[in-house]
Every structure is written in C-alpha cells, then in structure tokens.
Amino acid sequence: MKKILLILILGTLLLSACVTNDSHMAGTDIEVENLWARSALQGGNGAVYMLLQNRSNEDDALAGASSDVAEVVEIHLSQMKSDGTMEMTKQESIALPADGEVELKPGGYHVMLIGLKQDLKAGDEFPLTLHFKNRVDMTLSVPVMDAESMGGLGMDGHMP
Ligand SMILES: [Cu+2]
C-alpha cells in the first residue's frame, strides 16, 4: 500500500513538472535585443528596430505589433530594387524559426509607426506590444534614439 502511494505521489510530481515546463515553452522564450526607435515628429512616421531571438525548439512568427503612439502599426520590409531605389512592402508576418533569430534593422525588416500622435524624441521611451503566431503578446518599452547616432539613413522618418 505504501508503495502504491509513493508511485502516485511521484507520478503527480512528474506530471506537474511537465505542465510547468510546457507553459514556459509557450510564453517567455523569445528574447529581444538592440531595441530602438528612430526619433520622429508628430504627424510623421517612425520605425522600430530590434533583434528577435527564438530560444525554443518550435517555429513561430512575429504576426504584428501595436502601440498607442501611432494611428497604424505595420510590419515592413525594405529592399533595394534593381534601379537602386529602396522599396518598402507591408508584410503579414516575419518567420522566427526554432533556435533562430531575425534582425529588424534600417534597410530591412522594421516595425513601421504610421501617423505618429506625438513626437518621438531621443531619450524618450514608449510602449510597443508584439503579437506572435504561437505565443502570448509581449509589451516592450522602446528607447528613442537619433537616427544619425545609429548610423544615419533617412531624412523623412519613412525611409527605413
Ligand atoms: Cu516602413
């Protein structure tokens, strides 16, 4: 009888360990580094950049973002066209492969802030929420920096 009880207790412990592990897997294993937004003026557009790292063994995707500082928030990709000009296209999502990373940076992927409701001045921070395909939302505090100090690019705030 004692033996059966022990097995039951062990079984319960193992089960709860698994459940805890699962909820961790689905929630907190995306890491964000090099997060910043370019400084921009109210009424204009801004852009947010970051390094997204998927520390799990499951594929995921950045499926969108939202922020109170802009009328519309979209995921964009900038690409150099064959004629040498930059073209920006809206993306439905950005793939985040298992154990992989993707960098949002000037001249590539970025989160576009369209129709800013306030100035974004160097030194400010503002909240941005990321939406993932397979995970809960993640809200970040984005530091604003002068584009010049981060390597130039862009006079009008819409040049990513
Ligand atoms: Cu853009």
CSV table of N, CA and C and ligand atoms in Angstrom, one decimal:
chain,number,residue,atom,x,y,z
A,1,MET,N,0.8,-1.2,0.0
A,1,MET,CA,0.0,0.0,0.0
A,1,MET,C,0.9,1.3,0.0
A,2,LYS,N,1.9,1.2,0.8
A,2,LYS,CA,2.8,2.4,0.9
A,2,LYS,C,3.5,2.6,-0.5
A,3,LYS,N,3.8,1.5,-1.1
A,3,LYS,CA,4.5,1.6,-2.4
A,3,LYS,C,3.6,2.3,-3.5
A,4,ILE,N,2.4,1.9,-3.5
A,4,ILE,CA,1.4,2.4,-4.4
A,4,ILE,C,1.3,3.9,-4.2
A,5,LEU,N,1.2,4.3,-2.9
A,5,LEU,CA,1.0,5.7,-2.6
A,5,LEU,C,2.2,6.5,-3.1
A,6,LEU,N,3.4,5.9,-2.9
A,6,LEU,CA,4.7,6.6,-3.3
A,6,LEU,C,4.7,6.8,-4.9
A,7,ILE,N,4.2,5.8,-5.6
A,7,ILE,CA,4.2,5.9,-7.0
A,7,ILE,C,3.2,6.9,-7.5
A,8,LEU,N,2.1,7.0,-6.8
A,8,LEU,CA,1.1,8.0,-7.1
A,8,LEU,C,1.7,9.4,-6.9
A,9,ILE,N,2.4,9.6,-5.8
A,9,ILE,CA,3.0,10.9,-5.5
A,9,ILE,C,4.0,11.3,-6.5
A,10,LEU,N,4.9,10.3,-6.8
A,10,LEU,CA,5.9,10.6,-7.9
A,10,LEU,C,5.3,10.9,-9.2
A,11,GLY,N,4.2,10.2,-9.5
A,11,GLY,CA,3.5,10.4,-10.8
A,11,GLY,C,3.0,11.8,-10.8
A,12,THR,N,2.4,12.3,-9.8
A,12,THR,CA,1.8,13.6,-9.7
A,12,THR,C,2.9,14.7,-9.9
A,13,LEU,N,4.0,14.4,-9.2
A,13,LEU,CA,5.2,15.4,-9.3
A,13,LEU,C,5.7,15.5,-10.7
A,14,LEU,N,5.8,14.4,-11.3
A,14,LEU,CA,6.3,14.4,-12.7
A,14,LEU,C,5.4,15.1,-13.6
A,15,LEU,N,4.1,14.9,-13.4
A,15,LEU,CA,3.1,15.5,-14.3
A,15,LEU,C,3.1,17.0,-14.1
A,16,SER,N,3.2,17.5,-12.9
A,16,SER,CA,3.1,18.9,-12.7
A,16,SER,C,4.4,19.5,-13.2
A,17,ALA,N,5.5,18.8,-13.2
A,17,ALA,CA,6.8,19.4,-13.7
A,17,ALA,C,6.6,19.6,-15.2
A,18,CYS,N,6.0,18.6,-15.9
A,18,CYS,CA,5.8,18.7,-17.3
A,18,CYS,C,4.9,19.9,-17.7
A,19,VAL,N,3.8,20.0,-16.9
A,19,VAL,CA,2.9,21.1,-17.2
A,19,VAL,C,3.6,22.5,-17.0
A,20,THR,N,4.4,22.6,-16.0
A,20,THR,CA,5.1,23.9,-15.8
A,20,THR,C,6.0,24.2,-16.9
A,21,ASN,N,6.7,23.1,-17.4
A,21,ASN,CA,7.6,23.3,-18.5
A,21,ASN,C,6.9,23.7,-19.7
A,22,ASP,N,5.8,23.1,-20.0
A,22,ASP,CA,5.0,23.5,-21.2
A,22,ASP,C,4.6,25.0,-21.2
A,23,SER,N,4.1,25.5,-20.1
A,23,SER,CA,3.7,26.8,-20.1
A,23,SER,C,4.9,27.8,-20.3
A,24,HIS,N,6.0,27.3,-19.8
A,24,HIS,CA,7.2,28.2,-20.1
A,24,HIS,C,7.6,28.2,-21.6
A,25,MET,N,7.5,27.0,-22.2
A,25,MET,CA,7.8,26.9,-23.6
A,25,MET,C,7.0,27.9,-24.4
A,26,ALA,N,5.7,28.0,-24.0
A,26,ALA,CA,4.8,28.8,-24.9
A,26,ALA,C,4.9,30.3,-24.6
A,27,GLY,N,5.6,30.7,-23.5
A,27,GLY,CA,5.4,32.1,-23.1
A,27,GLY,C,6.6,33.0,-23.2
A,28,THR,N,7.8,32.6,-22.8
A,28,THR,CA,8.8,33.5,-22.5
A,28,THR,C,10.1,33.3,-23.2
A,29,ASP,N,10.2,32.5,-24.2
A,29,ASP,CA,11.5,32.2,-24.8
A,29,ASP,C,11.8,32.9,-26.0
A,30,ILE,N,11.1,34.0,-26.2
A,30,ILE,CA,11.6,35.0,-27.3
A,30,ILE,C,12.3,36.1,-26.6
A,31,GLU,N,13.5,36.3,-27.1
A,31,GLU,CA,14.3,37.4,-26.4
A,31,GLU,C,14.5,38.5,-27.4
A,32,VAL,N,14.5,39.7,-26.9
A,32,VAL,CA,14.6,40.9,-27.7
A,32,VAL,C,15.9,41.7,-27.3
A,33,GLU,N,16.7,42.0,-28.3
A,33,GLU,CA,17.9,42.8,-28.0
A,33,GLU,C,18.0,44.0,-29.0
A,34,ASN,N,18.9,44.9,-28.8
A,34,ASN,CA,19.1,46.0,-29.7
A,34,ASN,C,17.9,46.7,-30.1
A,35,LEU,N,17.0,46.9,-29.1
A,35,LEU,CA,15.7,47.6,-29.4
A,35,LEU,C,15.8,49.1,-29.4
A,36,TRP,N,15.4,49.7,-30.5
A,36,TRP,CA,15.3,51.2,-30.6
A,36,TRP,C,14.4,51.7,-31.6
A,37,ALA,N,14.0,52.9,-31.5
A,37,ALA,CA,13.1,53.6,-32.5
A,37,ALA,C,13.8,54.8,-32.9
A,38,ARG,N,13.7,55.2,-34.2
A,38,ARG,CA,14.3,56.4,-34.7
A,38,ARG,C,13.5,57.6,-34.2
A,39,SER,N,14.1,58.7,-33.9
A,39,SER,CA,13.4,59.9,-33.5
A,39,SER,C,12.6,60.4,-34.7
A,40,ALA,N,11.4,60.9,-34.4
A,40,ALA,CA,10.5,61.4,-35.4
A,40,ALA,C,9.5,62.4,-34.9
A,41,LEU,N,8.8,63.1,-35.7
A,41,LEU,CA,7.9,64.1,-35.3
A,41,LEU,C,6.4,63.7,-35.4
A,42,GLN,N,5.6,64.3,-34.5
A,42,GLN,CA,4.2,64.0,-34.5
A,42,GLN,C,3.6,64.3,-35.9
A,43,GLY,N,2.7,63.4,-36.4
A,43,GLY,CA,2.2,63.5,-37.8
A,43,GLY,C,3.0,62.8,-38.8
A,44,GLY,N,4.2,62.5,-38.5
A,44,GLY,CA,5.1,61.8,-39.4
A,44,GLY,C,5.0,60.3,-39.1
A,45,ASN,N,6.0,59.6,-39.6
A,45,ASN,CA,6.1,58.2,-39.4
A,45,ASN,C,7.4,57.8,-38.7
A,46,GLY,N,7.4,56.7,-38.0
A,46,GLY,CA,8.6,56.3,-37.3
A,46,GLY,C,8.8,54.8,-37.6
A,47,ALA,N,10.0,54.3,-37.1
A,47,ALA,CA,10.3,52.9,-37.3
A,47,ALA,C,11.0,52.4,-36.1
A,48,VAL,N,10.7,51.1,-35.8
A,48,VAL,CA,11.3,50.4,-34.6
A,48,VAL,C,12.1,49.2,-35.1
A,49,TYR,N,13.3,49.1,-34.5
A,49,TYR,CA,14.2,48.0,-34.9
A,49,TYR,C,14.6,47.2,-33.7
A,50,MET,N,14.9,45.9,-33.9
A,50,MET,CA,15.3,45.0,-32.8
A,50,MET,C,15.9,43.7,-33.4
A,51,LEU,N,16.5,43.0,-32.5
A,51,LEU,CA,17.0,41.6,-32.8
A,51,LEU,C,16.0,40.7,-32.1
A,52,LEU,N,15.3,39.8,-32.8
A,52,LEU,CA,14.4,38.9,-32.2
A,52,LEU,C,15.0,37.5,-32.2
A,53,GLN,N,15.1,36.9,-31.0
A,53,GLN,CA,15.7,35.5,-30.9
A,53,GLN,C,14.7,34.5,-30.4
A,54,ASN,N,14.5,33.5,-31.2
A,54,ASN,CA,13.6,32.4,-30.7
A,54,ASN,C,14.5,31.3,-30.0
A,55,ARG,N,14.4,31.3,-28.7
A,55,ARG,CA,15.2,30.3,-27.9
A,55,ARG,C,14.5,29.0,-27.7
A,56,SER,N,13.4,28.8,-28.4
A,56,SER,CA,12.7,27.5,-28.3
A,56,SER,C,13.0,26.6,-29.4
A,57,ASN,N,12.4,25.4,-29.4
A,57,ASN,CA,12.6,24.4,-30.5
A,57,ASN,C,11.4,24.3,-31.3
A,58,GLU,N,10.6,25.4,-31.3
A,58,GLU,CA,9.4,25.5,-32.1
A,58,GLU,C,9.4,26.7,-33.0
A,59,ASP,N,9.0,26.6,-34.2
A,59,ASP,CA,8.9,27.7,-35.1
A,59,ASP,C,7.8,28.7,-34.6
A,60,ASP,N,8.0,29.9,-34.8
A,60,ASP,CA,7.0,30.9,-34.5
A,60,ASP,C,7.1,32.1,-35.6
A,61,ALA,N,6.3,33.1,-35.4
A,61,ALA,CA,6.4,34.2,-36.3
A,61,ALA,C,5.9,35.5,-35.6
A,62,LEU,N,6.5,36.6,-35.9
A,62,LEU,CA,6.0,37.9,-35.5
A,62,LEU,C,4.8,38.2,-36.4
A,63,ALA,N,3.6,38.3,-35.8
A,63,ALA,CA,2.4,38.4,-36.6
A,63,ALA,C,1.8,39.8,-36.6
A,64,GLY,N,2.5,40.8,-35.9
A,64,GLY,CA,2.0,42.1,-35.9
A,64,GLY,C,2.5,42.9,-34.6
A,65,ALA,N,2.1,44.1,-34.6
A,65,ALA,CA,2.5,44.9,-33.4
A,65,ALA,C,1.5,46.0,-33.2
A,66,SER,N,1.4,46.6,-32.0
A,66,SER,CA,0.5,47.7,-31.8
A,66,SER,C,1.1,48.7,-30.8
A,67,SER,N,0.8,49.9,-30.9
A,67,SER,CA,1.3,51.0,-30.0
A,67,SER,C,0.3,52.1,-30.0
A,68,ASP,N,0.2,52.8,-28.8
A,68,ASP,CA,-0.7,53.9,-28.7
A,68,ASP,C,-0.1,55.2,-29.4
A,69,VAL,N,1.2,55.1,-29.7
A,69,VAL,CA,1.8,56.4,-30.2
A,69,VAL,C,1.5,56.6,-31.7
A,70,ALA,N,1.0,55.6,-32.4
A,70,ALA,CA,0.7,55.8,-33.8
A,70,ALA,C,-0.7,55.4,-34.2
A,71,GLU,N,-1.2,56.0,-35.3
A,71,GLU,CA,-2.5,55.6,-35.8
A,71,GLU,C,-2.5,54.1,-36.3
A,72,VAL,N,-1.5,53.8,-37.0
A,72,VAL,CA,-1.4,52.4,-37.6
A,72,VAL,C,0.0,51.9,-37.3
A,73,VAL,N,0.1,50.6,-37.0
A,73,VAL,CA,1.4,49.9,-36.9
A,73,VAL,C,1.5,48.7,-37.8
A,74,GLU,N,2.5,48.7,-38.7
A,74,GLU,CA,2.6,47.6,-39.6
A,74,GLU,C,4.0,47.1,-39.6
A,75,ILE,N,4.2,45.8,-40.1
A,75,ILE,CA,5.5,45.2,-40.3
A,75,ILE,C,5.9,45.5,-41.8
A,76,HIS,N,7.0,46.0,-42.0
A,76,HIS,CA,7.5,46.3,-43.3
A,76,HIS,C,8.8,45.7,-43.6
A,77,LEU,N,9.1,45.5,-44.9
A,77,LEU,CA,10.4,45.1,-45.4
A,77,LEU,C,10.9,46.0,-46.4
A,78,SER,N,12.1,46.6,-46.2
A,78,SER,CA,12.7,47.4,-47.2
A,78,SER,C,13.7,46.6,-48.0
A,79,GLN,N,13.6,46.8,-49.3
A,79,GLN,CA,14.5,46.1,-50.2
A,79,GLN,C,15.0,47.1,-51.3
A,80,MET,N,16.3,46.9,-51.7
A,80,MET,CA,16.8,47.7,-52.8
A,80,MET,C,16.3,47.1,-54.1
A,81,LYS,N,15.7,47.9,-54.9
A,81,LYS,CA,15.3,47.5,-56.2
A,81,LYS,C,16.5,47.5,-57.2
A,82,SER,N,16.2,46.9,-58.4
A,82,SER,CA,17.3,46.8,-59.4
A,82,SER,C,17.8,48.2,-59.8
A,83,ASP,N,16.9,49.2,-59.8
A,83,ASP,CA,17.3,50.5,-60.2
A,83,ASP,C,18.0,51.3,-59.1
A,84,GLY,N,18.2,50.7,-58.0
A,84,GLY,CA,19.0,51.3,-56.9
A,84,GLY,C,18.1,52.1,-55.9
A,85,THR,N,16.8,52.1,-56.1
A,85,THR,CA,16.0,52.8,-55.1
A,85,THR,C,15.4,51.8,-54.1
A,86,MET,N,15.0,52.3,-53.0
A,86,MET,CA,14.5,51.5,-51.9
A,86,MET,C,13.0,51.4,-52.0
A,87,GLU,N,12.5,50.2,-51.8
A,87,GLU,CA,11.1,49.9,-51.8
A,87,GLU,C,10.7,49.3,-50.5
A,88,MET,N,9.5,49.7,-50.0
A,88,MET,CA,9.0,49.2,-48.7
A,88,MET,C,7.7,48.5,-48.9
A,89,THR,N,7.7,47.2,-48.5
A,89,THR,CA,6.4,46.5,-48.7
A,89,THR,C,5.9,46.0,-47.3
A,90,LYS,N,4.6,46.0,-47.2
A,90,LYS,CA,4.0,45.5,-45.9
A,90,LYS,C,4.1,44.0,-45.9
A,91,GLN,N,4.4,43.5,-44.7
A,91,GLN,CA,4.5,42.0,-44.5
A,91,GLN,C,3.4,41.5,-43.6
A,92,GLU,N,2.8,40.4,-43.8
A,92,GLU,CA,1.9,39.8,-42.9
A,92,GLU,C,2.5,39.3,-41.6
A,93,SER,N,3.7,38.8,-41.8
A,93,SER,CA,4.5,38.3,-40.6
A,93,SER,C,5.9,38.2,-40.9
A,94,ILE,N,6.7,37.9,-39.9
A,94,ILE,CA,8.1,37.6,-40.1
A,94,ILE,C,8.4,36.3,-39.4
A,95,ALA,N,8.9,35.3,-40.2
A,95,ALA,CA,9.2,34.0,-39.6
A,95,ALA,C,10.3,34.0,-38.5
A,96,LEU,N,10.0,33.3,-37.4
A,96,LEU,CA,11.0,33.2,-36.4
A,96,LEU,C,11.3,31.7,-36.2
A,97,PRO,N,12.2,31.1,-37.0
A,97,PRO,CA,12.5,29.7,-36.9
A,97,PRO,C,13.0,29.3,-35.5
A,98,ALA,N,12.7,28.0,-35.2
A,98,ALA,CA,13.2,27.4,-34.0
A,98,ALA,C,14.7,27.6,-33.8
A,99,ASP,N,15.2,28.1,-32.6
A,99,ASP,CA,16.6,28.3,-32.4
A,99,ASP,C,17.2,29.3,-33.4
A,100,GLY,N,16.4,30.2,-34.0
A,100,GLY,CA,16.8,31.1,-35.0
A,100,GLY,C,16.7,32.5,-34.5
A,101,GLU,N,17.1,33.5,-35.3
A,101,GLU,CA,16.9,34.9,-35.0
A,101,GLU,C,16.7,35.7,-36.2
A,102,VAL,N,16.1,36.8,-36.1
A,102,VAL,CA,15.9,37.7,-37.2
A,102,VAL,C,16.1,39.1,-36.8
A,103,GLU,N,16.8,39.9,-37.6
A,103,GLU,CA,17.1,41.3,-37.2
A,103,GLU,C,16.3,42.3,-37.9
A,104,LEU,N,15.6,43.1,-37.2
A,104,LEU,CA,14.9,44.3,-37.8
A,104,LEU,C,15.9,45.4,-37.7
A,105,LYS,N,16.2,46.0,-38.9
A,105,LYS,CA,17.2,47.0,-38.9
A,105,LYS,C,17.0,47.9,-40.1
A,106,PRO,N,17.6,49.1,-40.1
A,106,PRO,CA,17.5,50.0,-41.2
A,106,PRO,C,17.9,49.3,-42.5
A,107,GLY,N,17.0,49.5,-43.5
A,107,GLY,CA,17.3,48.8,-44.8
A,107,GLY,C,16.7,47.4,-44.9
A,108,GLY,N,16.0,46.9,-43.9
A,108,GLY,CA,15.5,45.6,-43.9
A,108,GLY,C,14.1,45.6,-43.2
A,109,TYR,N,13.9,44.5,-42.5
A,109,TYR,CA,12.6,44.5,-41.7
A,109,TYR,C,12.5,45.6,-40.7
A,110,HIS,N,11.3,46.1,-40.5
A,110,HIS,CA,11.1,47.1,-39.4
A,110,HIS,C,9.7,47.1,-39.0
A,111,VAL,N,9.4,47.6,-37.8
A,111,VAL,CA,8.0,47.9,-37.4
A,111,VAL,C,7.8,49.3,-37.7
A,112,MET,N,6.8,49.6,-38.6
A,112,MET,CA,6.5,51.0,-39.1
A,112,MET,C,5.4,51.6,-38.2
A,113,LEU,N,5.7,52.8,-37.7
A,113,LEU,CA,4.7,53.5,-36.9
A,113,LEU,C,4.2,54.6,-37.9
A,114,ILE,N,2.9,54.5,-38.3
A,114,ILE,CA,2.4,55.4,-39.3
A,114,ILE,C,1.4,56.4,-38.6
A,115,GLY,N,1.7,57.6,-38.8
A,115,GLY,CA,0.8,58.7,-38.3
A,115,GLY,C,1.1,58.8,-36.8
A,116,LEU,N,2.2,59.3,-36.4
A,116,LEU,CA,2.6,59.5,-35.0
A,116,LEU,C,1.7,60.5,-34.3
A,117,LYS,N,1.2,60.1,-33.1
A,117,LYS,CA,0.3,61.0,-32.4
A,117,LYS,C,1.1,61.9,-31.4
A,118,GLN,N,2.4,61.7,-31.4
A,118,GLN,CA,3.3,62.5,-30.5
A,118,GLN,C,4.7,62.5,-31.1
A,119,ASP,N,5.5,63.5,-30.7
A,119,ASP,CA,6.9,63.4,-31.1
A,119,ASP,C,7.6,62.2,-30.4
A,120,LEU,N,8.5,61.7,-31.1
A,120,LEU,CA,9.4,60.7,-30.5
A,120,LEU,C,10.8,61.3,-30.5
A,121,LYS,N,11.2,61.7,-29.3
A,121,LYS,CA,12.4,62.5,-29.1
A,121,LYS,C,13.5,61.5,-28.5
A,122,ALA,N,14.7,61.7,-28.9
A,122,ALA,CA,15.8,60.9,-28.4
A,122,ALA,C,15.8,61.0,-26.8
A,123,GLY,N,15.8,59.9,-26.2
A,123,GLY,CA,15.8,59.8,-24.7
A,123,GLY,C,14.4,59.4,-24.2
A,124,ASP,N,13.4,59.5,-25.1
A,124,ASP,CA,12.0,59.1,-24.7
A,124,ASP,C,12.0,57.6,-24.7
A,125,GLU,N,10.9,57.0,-24.1
A,125,GLU,CA,10.6,55.6,-24.2
A,125,GLU,C,9.1,55.5,-24.4
A,126,PHE,N,8.6,54.5,-25.2
A,126,PHE,CA,7.2,54.3,-25.4
A,126,PHE,C,6.9,52.8,-25.5
A,127,PRO,N,5.7,52.4,-25.1
A,127,PRO,CA,5.3,51.0,-25.1
A,127,PRO,C,5.0,50.5,-26.5
A,128,LEU,N,5.4,49.3,-26.8
A,128,LEU,CA,5.1,48.7,-28.1
A,128,LEU,C,4.8,47.2,-27.8
A,129,THR,N,3.6,46.7,-28.3
A,129,THR,CA,3.2,45.3,-28.0
A,129,THR,C,3.4,44.5,-29.2
A,130,LEU,N,4.2,43.4,-29.1
A,130,LEU,CA,4.4,42.5,-30.2
A,130,LEU,C,3.4,41.3,-30.1
A,131,HIS,N,2.8,41.0,-31.3
A,131,HIS,CA,1.9,39.8,-31.4
A,131,HIS,C,2.6,38.7,-32.1
A,132,PHE,N,2.5,37.5,-31.5
A,132,PHE,CA,3.2,36.3,-32.1
A,132,PHE,C,2.1,35.3,-32.6
A,133,LYS,N,2.5,34.5,-33.5
A,133,LYS,CA,1.6,33.5,-34.0
A,133,LYS,C,1.3,32.5,-32.9
A,134,ASN,N,2.3,32.0,-32.2
A,134,ASN,CA,2.1,30.9,-31.3
A,134,ASN,C,2.3,31.3,-29.8
A,135,ARG,N,2.4,32.5,-29.5
A,135,ARG,CA,2.8,32.9,-28.1
A,135,ARG,C,1.9,34.1,-27.7
A,136,VAL,N,1.9,34.3,-26.4
A,136,VAL,CA,1.2,35.5,-25.8
A,136,VAL,C,1.9,36.8,-26.2
A,137,ASP,N,1.2,37.9,-26.2
A,137,ASP,CA,1.8,39.2,-26.5
A,137,ASP,C,2.9,39.5,-25.6
A,138,MET,N,3.8,40.4,-26.1
A,138,MET,CA,4.9,40.8,-25.3
A,138,MET,C,5.0,42.3,-25.5
A,139,THR,N,4.9,43.1,-24.3
A,139,THR,CA,5.0,44.5,-24.4
A,139,THR,C,6.4,45.0,-24.0
A,140,LEU,N,6.9,45.8,-24.8
A,140,LEU,CA,8.3,46.3,-24.7
A,140,LEU,C,8.3,47.8,-24.4
A,141,SER,N,9.3,48.3,-23.8
A,141,SER,CA,9.5,49.8,-23.7
A,141,SER,C,10.6,50.2,-24.6
A,142,VAL,N,10.3,50.9,-25.7
A,142,VAL,CA,11.2,51.2,-26.8
A,142,VAL,C,11.9,52.5,-26.5
A,143,PRO,N,13.3,52.5,-26.4
A,143,PRO,CA,14.0,53.7,-26.3
A,143,PRO,C,14.1,54.4,-27.7
A,144,VAL,N,14.0,55.8,-27.7
A,144,VAL,CA,14.1,56.5,-28.9
A,144,VAL,C,15.5,57.1,-29.0
A,145,MET,N,16.1,57.0,-30.3
A,145,MET,CA,17.4,57.5,-30.5
A,145,MET,C,17.4,58.2,-31.8
A,146,ASP,N,18.4,59.2,-31.9
A,146,ASP,CA,18.6,59.9,-33.1
A,146,ASP,C,19.1,58.9,-34.2
A,147,ALA,N,18.5,59.0,-35.4
A,147,ALA,CA,19.0,58.1,-36.4
A,147,ALA,C,20.5,58.3,-36.7
A,148,GLU,N,20.9,59.6,-36.7
A,148,GLU,CA,22.3,59.9,-37.0
A,148,GLU,C,23.2,59.1,-36.1
A,149,SER,N,22.9,59.1,-34.8
A,149,SER,CA,23.8,58.4,-33.9
A,149,SER,C,23.8,56.9,-34.1
A,150,MET,N,22.8,56.4,-34.8
A,150,MET,CA,22.7,54.9,-35.0
A,150,MET,C,23.1,54.6,-36.4
A,151,GLY,N,23.8,55.5,-37.1
A,151,GLY,CA,24.3,55.1,-38.4
A,151,GLY,C,23.6,55.8,-39.6
A,152,GLY,N,22.9,56.9,-39.4
A,152,GLY,CA,22.3,57.6,-40.5
A,152,GLY,C,21.1,57.0,-41.1
A,153,LEU,N,20.9,57.2,-42.4
A,153,LEU,CA,19.7,56.8,-43.1
A,153,LEU,C,18.5,57.5,-42.8
A,154,GLY,N,17.9,58.2,-43.9
A,154,GLY,CA,16.6,58.7,-43.7
A,154,GLY,C,16.4,60.1,-43.3
A,155,MET,N,15.8,60.9,-44.1
A,155,MET,CA,15.5,62.3,-43.7
A,155,MET,C,14.1,62.5,-43.3
A,156,ASP,N,13.2,61.7,-43.8
A,156,ASP,CA,11.8,61.9,-43.6
A,156,ASP,C,11.1,61.0,-42.6
A,157,GLY,N,11.8,60.1,-42.0
A,157,GLY,CA,11.2,59.2,-41.0
A,157,GLY,C,10.5,58.1,-41.6
A,158,HIS,N,10.3,58.1,-42.9
A,158,HIS,CA,9.7,56.9,-43.5
A,158,HIS,C,10.7,56.1,-44.3
A,159,MET,N,11.9,56.7,-44.5
A,159,MET,CA,13.0,55.9,-45.1
A,159,MET,C,13.5,55.0,-44.0
A,160,PRO,N,13.3,53.7,-44.1
A,160,PRO,CA,13.7,52.8,-43.0
A,160,PRO,C,15.2,52.7,-42.9
B,1,CU,CU,8.2,51.1,-43.4
